[in-house]
């Protein structure tokens, strides 16, 4: 079993920055391919960013490429999402996801077995 706990969400003005963290714990090996997804008000959950098991490959949704950076610190069992130049449209609940059997960075939420509880990010004007 794997538990994922997100933190770092909050209220920020447009143009500001936030860094989300996702710490993994549990009995399984703690290095996973991981992803971030989000669900805005009245919207379906969508892919944001993902990082491969090795950390060598990262992929991003078009809406966040150039503004968000996904990274990992395996010593801390943590994946980060640095969010810069935040826009009103980035307001959403952000979820991290991981899968011990996944090697590549993946966009499809079905590829991930484990999910965090979500953290709210609200961008104000």
PDB file of C-alpha atoms in Angstrom, residues 34-104:
ATOM      1  CA  UNK A  34       4.358  10.285 -10.578  1.00  0.00           C
ATOM      2  CA  UNK A  35       1.973  12.843 -11.922  1.00  0.00           C
ATOM      3  CA  UNK A  36      -0.046  15.891 -10.986  1.00  0.00           C
ATOM      4  CA  UNK A  37      -3.639  16.353 -12.052  1.00  0.00           C
ATOM      5  CA  UNK A  38      -6.187  19.042 -11.249  1.00  0.00           C
ATOM      6  CA  UNK A  39      -9.923  19.532 -11.191  1.00  0.00           C
ATOM      7  CA  UNK A  40     -11.290  23.035 -11.472  1.00  0.00           C
ATOM      8  CA  UNK A  41     -14.811  24.173 -10.531  1.00  0.00           C
ATOM      9  CA  UNK A  42     -17.316  22.501 -12.815  1.00  0.00           C
ATOM     10  CA  UNK A  43     -14.576  20.811 -14.822  1.00  0.00           C
ATOM     11  CA  UNK A  44     -13.320  17.290 -15.261  1.00  0.00           C
ATOM     12  CA  UNK A  45     -10.008  16.220 -13.833  1.00  0.00           C
ATOM     13  CA  UNK A  46      -7.153  17.013 -16.202  1.00  0.00           C
ATOM     14  CA  UNK A  47      -3.492  16.187 -16.550  1.00  0.00           C
ATOM     15  CA  UNK A  48      -0.974  18.799 -15.436  1.00  0.00           C
ATOM     16  CA  UNK A  49       2.509  17.269 -15.338  1.00  0.00           C
ATOM     17  CA  UNK A  50       4.310  13.969 -14.879  1.00  0.00           C
ATOM     18  CA  UNK A  51       7.795  12.679 -14.148  1.00  0.00           C
ATOM     19  CA  UNK A  52       9.286   9.307 -14.983  1.00  0.00           C
ATOM     20  CA  UNK A  53      10.564   6.768 -12.451  1.00  0.00           C
ATOM     21  CA  UNK A  54      14.143   7.840 -13.139  1.00  0.00           C
ATOM     22  CA  UNK A  55      13.347  11.524 -13.094  1.00  0.00           C
ATOM     23  CA  UNK A  56      14.949  11.932 -16.509  1.00  0.00           C
ATOM     24  CA  UNK A  57      11.711  12.647 -18.341  1.00  0.00           C
ATOM     25  CA  UNK A  58       9.067  15.239 -17.583  1.00  0.00           C
ATOM     26  CA  UNK A  59       5.946  16.076 -19.572  1.00  0.00           C
ATOM     27  CA  UNK A  60       3.451  18.922 -19.231  1.00  0.00           C
ATOM     28  CA  UNK A  61       0.019  19.946 -20.348  1.00  0.00           C
ATOM     29  CA  UNK A  62       0.076  22.739 -22.902  1.00  0.00           C
ATOM     30  CA  UNK A  63      -1.737  25.044 -20.477  1.00  0.00           C
ATOM     31  CA  UNK A  64       1.098  24.952 -17.935  1.00  0.00           C
ATOM     32  CA  UNK A  65       4.228  24.314 -20.014  1.00  0.00           C
ATOM     33  CA  UNK A  66       6.793  27.014 -19.340  1.00  0.00           C
ATOM     34  CA  UNK A  67       5.132  28.027 -16.055  1.00  0.00           C
ATOM     35  CA  UNK A  68       5.091  24.821 -13.966  1.00  0.00           C
ATOM     36  CA  UNK A  69       7.994  22.528 -13.115  1.00  0.00           C
ATOM     37  CA  UNK A  70       7.692  18.997 -11.768  1.00  0.00           C
ATOM     38  CA  UNK A  71      10.622  17.519  -9.870  1.00  0.00           C
ATOM     39  CA  UNK A  72      11.405  14.810  -7.352  1.00  0.00           C
ATOM     40  CA  UNK A  73      13.622  14.300  -4.316  1.00  0.00           C
ATOM     41  CA  UNK A  74      13.931  10.566  -3.799  1.00  0.00           C
ATOM     42  CA  UNK A  75      15.755  11.012  -0.498  1.00  0.00           C
ATOM     43  CA  UNK A  76      12.599  12.672   0.823  1.00  0.00           C
ATOM     44  CA  UNK A  77      10.144  10.432  -1.072  1.00  0.00           C
ATOM     45  CA  UNK A  78       8.609  13.634  -2.390  1.00  0.00           C
ATOM     46  CA  UNK A  79       7.487  14.985  -5.743  1.00  0.00           C
ATOM     47  CA  UNK A  80       7.070  18.724  -6.200  1.00  0.00           C
ATOM     48  CA  UNK A  81       5.103  20.980  -8.517  1.00  0.00           C
ATOM     49  CA  UNK A  82       6.520  24.480  -8.723  1.00  0.00           C
ATOM     50  CA  UNK A  83       3.820  26.745 -10.115  1.00  0.00           C
ATOM     51  CA  UNK A  84       4.842  30.166 -11.406  1.00  0.00           C
ATOM     52  CA  UNK A  85       2.970  32.978 -13.137  1.00  0.00           C
ATOM     53  CA  UNK A  86      -0.287  31.620 -11.810  1.00  0.00           C
ATOM     54  CA  UNK A  87      -3.492  32.498 -13.631  1.00  0.00           C
ATOM     55  CA  UNK A  88      -7.123  32.569 -12.563  1.00  0.00           C
ATOM     56  CA  UNK A  89      -7.661  29.446 -14.670  1.00  0.00           C
ATOM     57  CA  UNK A  90      -5.191  27.514 -12.530  1.00  0.00           C
ATOM     58  CA  UNK A  91      -7.684  27.530  -9.655  1.00  0.00           C
ATOM     59  CA  UNK A  92      -8.407  23.882  -8.891  1.00  0.00           C
ATOM     60  CA  UNK A  93      -7.923  21.028  -6.495  1.00  0.00           C
ATOM     61  CA  UNK A  94      -4.540  19.518  -7.315  1.00  0.00           C
ATOM     62  CA  UNK A  95      -3.958  15.800  -6.918  1.00  0.00           C
ATOM     63  CA  UNK A  96      -0.741  13.843  -7.052  1.00  0.00           C
ATOM     64  CA  UNK A  97      -0.690  10.296  -8.343  1.00  0.00           C
ATOM     65  CA  UNK A  98       1.868   7.505  -8.420  1.00  0.00           C
ATOM     66  CA  UNK A  99       2.239   3.938  -9.565  1.00  0.00           C
ATOM     67  CA  UNK A 100       4.993   1.530  -8.502  1.00  0.00           C
ATOM     68  CA  UNK A 101       4.704  -0.393 -11.750  1.00  0.00           C
ATOM     69  CA  UNK A 102       4.993   2.619 -14.017  1.00  0.00           C
ATOM     70  CA  UNK A 103       8.345   3.646 -15.496  1.00  0.00           C
ATOM     71  CA  UNK A 104       7.481   6.339 -18.004  1.00  0.00           C
TER      72      UNK A 104
END
